[in-house]
């Protein structure tokens, strides 16, 4: 296990998996730089981490905005001198059948789940290249491997995250490591973004068995803790009781 403390920027750190990841990585001794739109949550989280002896800072971030994402990564580099890893975690999941034609929700998913990840890569890749290395941990989903009704667009965004991660890995082998972490059902606020009544109802059953967000944070911490010559490429984490 590599023990070196790293500087890790985490997007979508105001709740769920991102929040648990911030706590876990800080407890492991990493310096975390946290982004999301709900800064009141980030402020409380940073205080909590600092109170526990960790090092954390935050900046408001909207990953749909390329310039804002660049400013976020640059702020992390200014705060801590470098950026060793970026956890591209921000995402949303407003599920609905295609025939409901919720085109604005399709656009939002594409903007946050796909463009957001690309913006994170565009912001950090030049910096990582200049400093001689770096690590992207991109959060996909079991929906990156299989499609189900009401989840066509969400799964499409996660298939895209998987494709982008694999392309980045192949193109930057040597100095940039890329890990795709794909959670199954995990406790978080993700299902709150579902506005379609039927999809929302169906999710209550589907999401009845869920992992704690700390289980995904653990997988991320594992990938980041590997020695420089080891690149953990894909991790899928499901509840043991889950068939899908
Ligand atoms: N929970 C699951 O069952 C599950 C399963 C598979 C994959 N995932 C993936 O895990 C990731 C984290 O989701 P979660 O489950 O932890 O859900 P969550 O609790 O809803 O967290 C989503 C995070 O994304 C942030 N976010 C949303 N839009 C954003 C934007 N435009 N700019 C910056 N941040 C934004 C939210 O913060 P603000 O609203 O404060 O901006 C929040 O911190 C997502 O990519 C999701 O697709 C989750």
Short mmCIF file of C-alpha atoms and ligand atoms in Angstrom, two decimals:
data_model
loop_
_atom_site.label_atom_id
_atom_site.label_comp_id
_atom_site.label_asym_id
_atom_site.label_seq_id
_atom_site.Cartn_x
_atom_site.Cartn_y
_atom_site.Cartn_z
CA UNK A 1 0.00 0.00 0.00
CA UNK A 2 1.25 3.43 -0.91
CA UNK A 3 1.12 5.58 2.20
CA UNK A 4 1.81 8.99 0.62
CA UNK A 5 -0.85 11.57 1.40
CA UNK A 6 -2.40 12.88 -1.79
CA UNK A 7 -4.31 15.95 -2.88
CA UNK A 8 -7.71 14.74 -4.07
CA UNK A 9 -10.42 16.90 -5.65
CA UNK A 10 -13.92 15.43 -5.27
CA UNK A 11 -16.91 16.67 -7.29
CA UNK A 12 -20.40 16.24 -5.90
CA UNK A 13 -19.09 16.12 -2.33
CA UNK A 14 -22.16 17.66 -0.68
CA UNK A 15 -24.04 14.36 -0.19
CA UNK A 16 -24.05 10.60 -0.67
CA UNK A 17 -21.00 8.92 -2.17
CA UNK A 18 -18.99 12.14 -2.61
CA UNK A 19 -19.51 13.14 1.02
CA UNK A 20 -18.57 9.67 2.28
CA UNK A 21 -15.51 9.71 0.01
CA UNK A 22 -14.39 13.08 1.38
CA UNK A 23 -14.65 11.78 4.94
CA UNK A 24 -12.88 8.52 4.16
CA UNK A 25 -10.00 10.02 2.16
CA UNK A 26 -9.44 12.72 4.79
CA UNK A 27 -9.39 10.04 7.50
CA UNK A 28 -6.73 8.23 5.42
CA UNK A 29 -4.59 11.38 5.59
CA UNK A 30 -5.27 12.76 2.11
CA UNK A 31 -5.92 16.47 1.63
CA UNK A 32 -9.35 16.84 0.04
CA UNK A 33 -10.73 19.71 -2.03
CA UNK A 34 -14.50 19.52 -2.29
CA UNK A 35 -16.93 20.86 -4.88
CA UNK A 36 -20.71 21.00 -5.36
CA UNK A 37 -23.42 23.65 -5.61
CA UNK A 38 -24.72 23.39 -2.01
CA UNK A 39 -21.91 25.22 -0.25
CA UNK A 40 -23.65 25.19 3.15
CA UNK A 41 -23.25 21.41 3.15
CA UNK A 42 -19.62 21.63 2.01
CA UNK A 43 -18.83 24.18 4.69
CA UNK A 44 -20.21 21.89 7.42
CA UNK A 45 -18.35 18.89 6.00
CA UNK A 46 -15.04 20.77 5.87
CA UNK A 47 -15.52 21.87 9.49
CA UNK A 48 -16.29 18.31 10.52
CA UNK A 49 -13.21 16.93 8.73
CA UNK A 50 -10.99 19.64 10.23
CA UNK A 51 -12.46 18.92 13.67
CA UNK A 52 -11.43 15.29 13.25
CA UNK A 53 -7.86 16.35 12.41
CA UNK A 54 -8.13 16.13 8.61
CA UNK A 55 -7.30 18.66 5.90
CA UNK A 56 -10.15 19.86 3.68
CA UNK A 57 -11.28 22.93 1.77
CA UNK A 58 -14.14 23.63 -0.60
CA UNK A 59 -15.22 25.78 -3.52
CA UNK A 60 -18.65 26.11 -5.11
CA UNK A 61 -18.72 24.06 -8.30
CA UNK A 62 -21.12 23.50 -11.16
CA UNK A 63 -19.59 20.74 -13.29
CA UNK A 64 -21.78 21.65 -16.28
CA UNK A 65 -19.65 24.79 -16.63
CA UNK A 66 -16.20 24.03 -18.10
CA UNK A 67 -14.67 27.32 -16.92
CA UNK A 68 -16.02 26.83 -13.39
CA UNK A 69 -14.61 23.29 -13.29
CA UNK A 70 -11.23 24.62 -14.44
CA UNK A 71 -11.37 27.27 -11.69
CA UNK A 72 -12.24 24.55 -9.15
CA UNK A 73 -9.23 22.39 -10.09
CA UNK A 74 -6.95 25.43 -10.20
CA UNK A 75 -8.18 26.45 -6.73
CA UNK A 76 -7.31 22.96 -5.45
CA UNK A 77 -3.82 23.30 -6.94
CA UNK A 78 -3.42 26.77 -5.40
CA UNK A 79 -4.58 25.55 -2.00
CA UNK A 80 -2.37 22.46 -1.83
CA UNK A 81 0.35 22.91 -4.47
CA UNK A 82 -0.73 20.03 -6.73
CA UNK A 83 -3.68 17.79 -7.63
CA UNK A 84 -2.86 14.10 -7.47
CA UNK A 85 -6.35 12.75 -8.10
CA UNK A 86 -9.79 13.85 -9.22
CA UNK A 87 -12.90 11.91 -8.22
CA UNK A 88 -15.45 12.76 -10.94
CA UNK A 89 -18.50 11.85 -8.88
CA UNK A 90 -21.19 14.51 -9.44
CA UNK A 91 -24.25 12.99 -11.05
CA UNK A 92 -28.01 12.79 -11.13
CA UNK A 93 -30.58 10.20 -12.12
CA UNK A 94 -34.03 11.54 -13.05
CA UNK A 95 -35.37 8.26 -14.46
CA UNK A 96 -38.41 8.09 -16.74
CA UNK A 97 -39.62 6.12 -19.76
CA UNK A 98 -38.44 7.64 -23.06
CA UNK A 99 -42.04 8.12 -24.19
CA UNK A 100 -42.57 10.58 -21.32
CA UNK A 101 -40.34 12.89 -23.38
CA UNK A 102 -38.74 14.58 -20.39
CA UNK A 103 -36.15 16.09 -22.70
CA UNK A 104 -34.94 18.68 -20.19
CA UNK A 105 -34.07 15.89 -17.77
CA UNK A 106 -32.24 14.01 -20.55
CA UNK A 107 -30.22 17.17 -21.20
CA UNK A 108 -29.43 17.66 -17.51
CA UNK A 109 -28.19 14.08 -17.19
CA UNK A 110 -25.98 14.49 -20.26
CA UNK A 111 -24.71 17.85 -18.98
CA UNK A 112 -23.85 16.67 -15.46
CA UNK A 113 -23.03 12.97 -15.90
CA UNK A 114 -21.12 13.18 -19.20
CA UNK A 115 -20.04 16.78 -19.81
CA UNK A 116 -19.26 17.14 -16.10
CA UNK A 117 -16.80 14.24 -16.24
CA UNK A 118 -15.25 15.60 -19.45
CA UNK A 119 -14.89 19.03 -17.82
CA UNK A 120 -13.12 17.42 -14.85
CA UNK A 121 -10.71 15.67 -17.21
CA UNK A 122 -10.12 18.79 -19.31
CA UNK A 123 -9.41 20.84 -16.19
CA UNK A 124 -6.99 18.43 -14.53
CA UNK A 125 -5.25 16.55 -17.35
CA UNK A 126 -2.84 19.36 -18.39
CA UNK A 127 -1.97 19.98 -14.75
CA UNK A 128 -1.37 16.27 -14.09
CA UNK A 129 0.78 15.99 -17.22
CA UNK A 130 2.85 19.00 -16.10
CA UNK A 131 3.39 17.57 -12.62
CA UNK A 132 4.32 14.14 -14.03
CA UNK A 133 1.30 12.07 -13.07
CA UNK A 134 -2.21 11.86 -11.74
CA UNK A 135 -5.22 9.66 -11.17
CA UNK A 136 -8.83 10.01 -12.34
CA UNK A 137 -11.48 8.07 -10.45
CA UNK A 138 -14.69 8.30 -12.46
CA UNK A 139 -17.95 7.19 -10.87
CA UNK A 140 -20.17 5.25 -13.28
CA UNK A 141 -22.83 2.74 -12.18
CA UNK A 142 -24.00 -0.82 -12.73
CA UNK A 143 -26.00 1.09 -15.36
CA UNK A 144 -22.72 1.36 -17.30
CA UNK A 145 -22.98 -2.38 -17.97
CA UNK A 146 -26.72 -3.01 -18.41
CA UNK A 147 -29.85 -1.12 -19.44
CA UNK A 148 -33.29 -1.28 -17.84
CA UNK A 149 -36.64 0.39 -18.55
CA UNK A 150 -36.83 4.08 -17.46
CA UNK A 151 -33.02 4.17 -17.31
CA UNK A 152 -32.14 4.46 -21.01
CA UNK A 153 -30.67 7.96 -20.83
CA UNK A 154 -29.10 7.50 -17.39
CA UNK A 155 -27.46 4.25 -18.56
CA UNK A 156 -26.35 5.97 -21.78
CA UNK A 157 -24.54 8.60 -19.69
CA UNK A 158 -22.88 5.91 -17.60
CA UNK A 159 -21.91 3.82 -20.68
CA UNK A 160 -20.34 7.09 -21.89
CA UNK A 161 -18.40 7.56 -18.64
CA UNK A 162 -17.11 4.01 -19.02
CA UNK A 163 -16.07 4.61 -22.66
CA UNK A 164 -14.39 7.92 -21.82
CA UNK A 165 -12.53 6.32 -18.91
CA UNK A 166 -11.26 3.46 -21.03
CA UNK A 167 -10.21 5.83 -23.83
CA UNK A 168 -8.39 8.06 -21.36
CA UNK A 169 -6.65 5.05 -19.84
CA UNK A 170 -5.40 3.82 -23.23
CA UNK A 171 -4.28 7.26 -24.38
CA UNK A 172 -2.47 8.19 -21.20
CA UNK A 173 -0.93 4.91 -20.07
CA UNK A 174 2.32 5.65 -18.29
CA UNK A 175 1.70 8.69 -16.17
CA UNK A 176 -2.09 8.96 -15.74
CA UNK A 177 -4.07 6.28 -13.93
CA UNK A 178 -7.78 5.83 -14.54
CA UNK A 179 -10.21 3.96 -12.33
CA UNK A 180 -13.90 3.44 -13.04
CA UNK A 181 -15.95 2.76 -9.92
CA UNK A 182 -19.45 1.44 -10.61
CA UNK A 183 -21.82 1.30 -7.65
CA UNK A 184 -24.97 -0.73 -7.41
CA UNK A 185 -27.78 0.64 -5.26
CA UNK A 186 -26.22 2.87 -2.59
CA UNK A 187 -27.81 5.04 0.11
CA UNK A 188 -27.78 8.65 -1.08
CA UNK A 189 -30.04 11.41 -2.35
CA UNK A 190 -29.77 10.20 -5.96
CA UNK A 191 -33.37 9.00 -6.33
CA UNK A 192 -34.64 12.42 -5.16
CA UNK A 193 -33.99 13.70 -8.70
CA UNK A 194 -36.72 11.42 -10.14
CA UNK A 195 -39.79 13.47 -11.04
CA UNK A 196 -41.66 10.79 -13.03
CA UNK A 197 -44.25 9.32 -10.57
CA UNK A 198 -44.09 5.73 -11.88
CA UNK A 199 -40.32 5.61 -12.03
CA UNK A 200 -40.19 7.07 -8.53
CA UNK A 201 -42.55 4.41 -7.19
CA UNK A 202 -40.65 1.59 -8.93
CA UNK A 203 -37.40 2.82 -7.41
CA UNK A 204 -38.75 2.35 -3.88
CA UNK A 205 -38.70 -1.42 -4.40
CA UNK A 206 -35.51 -1.45 -6.48
CA UNK A 207 -33.64 0.65 -3.91
CA UNK A 208 -34.95 -1.18 -0.81
CA UNK A 209 -31.62 -2.99 -0.39
CA UNK A 210 -28.78 -0.49 -0.52
CA UNK A 211 -25.11 -0.26 0.36
CA UNK A 212 -23.92 2.45 2.71
CA UNK A 213 -22.06 5.17 0.78
CA UNK A 214 -18.97 4.28 2.83
CA UNK A 215 -18.73 0.99 0.85
CA UNK A 216 -18.10 2.97 -2.36
CA UNK A 217 -15.72 5.32 -0.55
CA UNK A 218 -13.78 2.22 0.51
CA UNK A 219 -13.40 1.12 -3.14
CA UNK A 220 -12.18 4.59 -4.12
CA UNK A 221 -9.72 4.65 -1.21
CA UNK A 222 -8.42 1.23 -2.31
CA UNK A 223 -7.75 2.36 -5.89
CA UNK A 224 -5.99 5.51 -4.67
CA UNK A 225 -3.82 3.59 -2.21
CA UNK A 226 -2.10 1.45 -4.84
CA UNK A 227 1.58 1.95 -5.67
CA UNK A 228 2.34 4.07 -8.78
CA UNK A 229 2.87 1.06 -11.07
CA UNK A 230 -0.59 -0.37 -10.26
CA UNK A 231 -3.66 0.96 -12.08
CA UNK A 232 -6.94 -0.50 -10.82
CA UNK A 233 -9.16 -0.05 -13.88
CA UNK A 234 -12.70 -1.08 -12.96
CA UNK A 235 -14.48 -1.85 -9.70
CA UNK A 236 -18.15 -2.87 -9.53
CA UNK A 237 -19.68 -2.86 -6.04
CA UNK A 238 -23.17 -4.23 -5.50
CA UNK A 239 -25.15 -5.12 -2.38
CA UNK A 240 -24.56 -8.84 -1.78
CA UNK A 241 -28.33 -9.38 -1.93
CA UNK A 242 -28.70 -7.66 -5.31
CA UNK A 243 -29.32 -9.79 -8.43
CA UNK A 244 -29.19 -6.92 -10.95
N1 LIG B 1 -26.53 5.95 -5.08
C1 LIG B 1 -26.57 5.01 -6.02
O1 LIG B 1 -27.36 4.03 -5.91
C2 LIG B 1 -25.65 5.09 -7.19
C3 LIG B 1 -25.52 3.95 -8.01
C4 LIG B 1 -24.70 4.04 -9.13
C5 LIG B 1 -24.02 5.20 -9.41
N2 LIG B 1 -24.16 6.29 -8.61
C6 LIG B 1 -23.44 7.52 -8.98
O2 LIG B 1 -22.76 8.02 -7.86
C7 LIG B 1 -22.54 9.43 -8.04
C8 LIG B 1 -22.89 10.16 -6.75
O3 LIG B 1 -24.28 10.08 -6.54
P1 LIG B 1 -24.95 9.80 -5.11
O4 LIG B 1 -25.58 8.46 -5.20
O5 LIG B 1 -24.00 10.07 -4.04
O6 LIG B 1 -26.16 10.85 -5.16
P2 LIG B 1 -26.40 12.23 -4.41
O7 LIG B 1 -26.44 12.04 -2.94
O8 LIG B 1 -27.61 12.81 -5.07
O9 LIG B 1 -25.10 13.09 -4.78
C9 LIG B 1 -24.92 13.70 -6.03
C10 LIG B 1 -23.88 14.79 -5.89
O10 LIG B 1 -23.70 15.40 -7.18
C11 LIG B 1 -23.72 16.80 -6.99
N3 LIG B 1 -24.13 17.51 -8.22
C12 LIG B 1 -25.27 17.38 -8.92
N4 LIG B 1 -25.28 18.23 -9.95
C13 LIG B 1 -24.11 18.93 -9.88
C14 LIG B 1 -23.52 19.97 -10.65
N5 LIG B 1 -24.14 20.48 -11.72
N6 LIG B 1 -22.30 20.43 -10.30
C15 LIG B 1 -21.66 19.93 -9.21
N7 LIG B 1 -22.16 18.95 -8.44
C16 LIG B 1 -23.37 18.47 -8.78
C17 LIG B 1 -24.67 17.05 -5.84
O11 LIG B 1 -24.34 18.27 -5.20
P3 LIG B 1 -25.15 19.66 -5.35
O12 LIG B 1 -26.58 19.33 -5.58
O13 LIG B 1 -24.88 20.32 -4.03
O14 LIG B 1 -24.49 20.36 -6.49
C18 LIG B 1 -24.32 15.88 -4.93
O15 LIG B 1 -23.22 16.21 -4.11
C19 LIG B 1 -23.38 9.83 -9.25
O16 LIG B 1 -22.53 9.96 -10.38
C20 LIG B 1 -24.32 8.66 -9.43
O17 LIG B 1 -24.76 8.52 -10.75
C21 LIG B 1 -24.95 6.25 -7.50
#
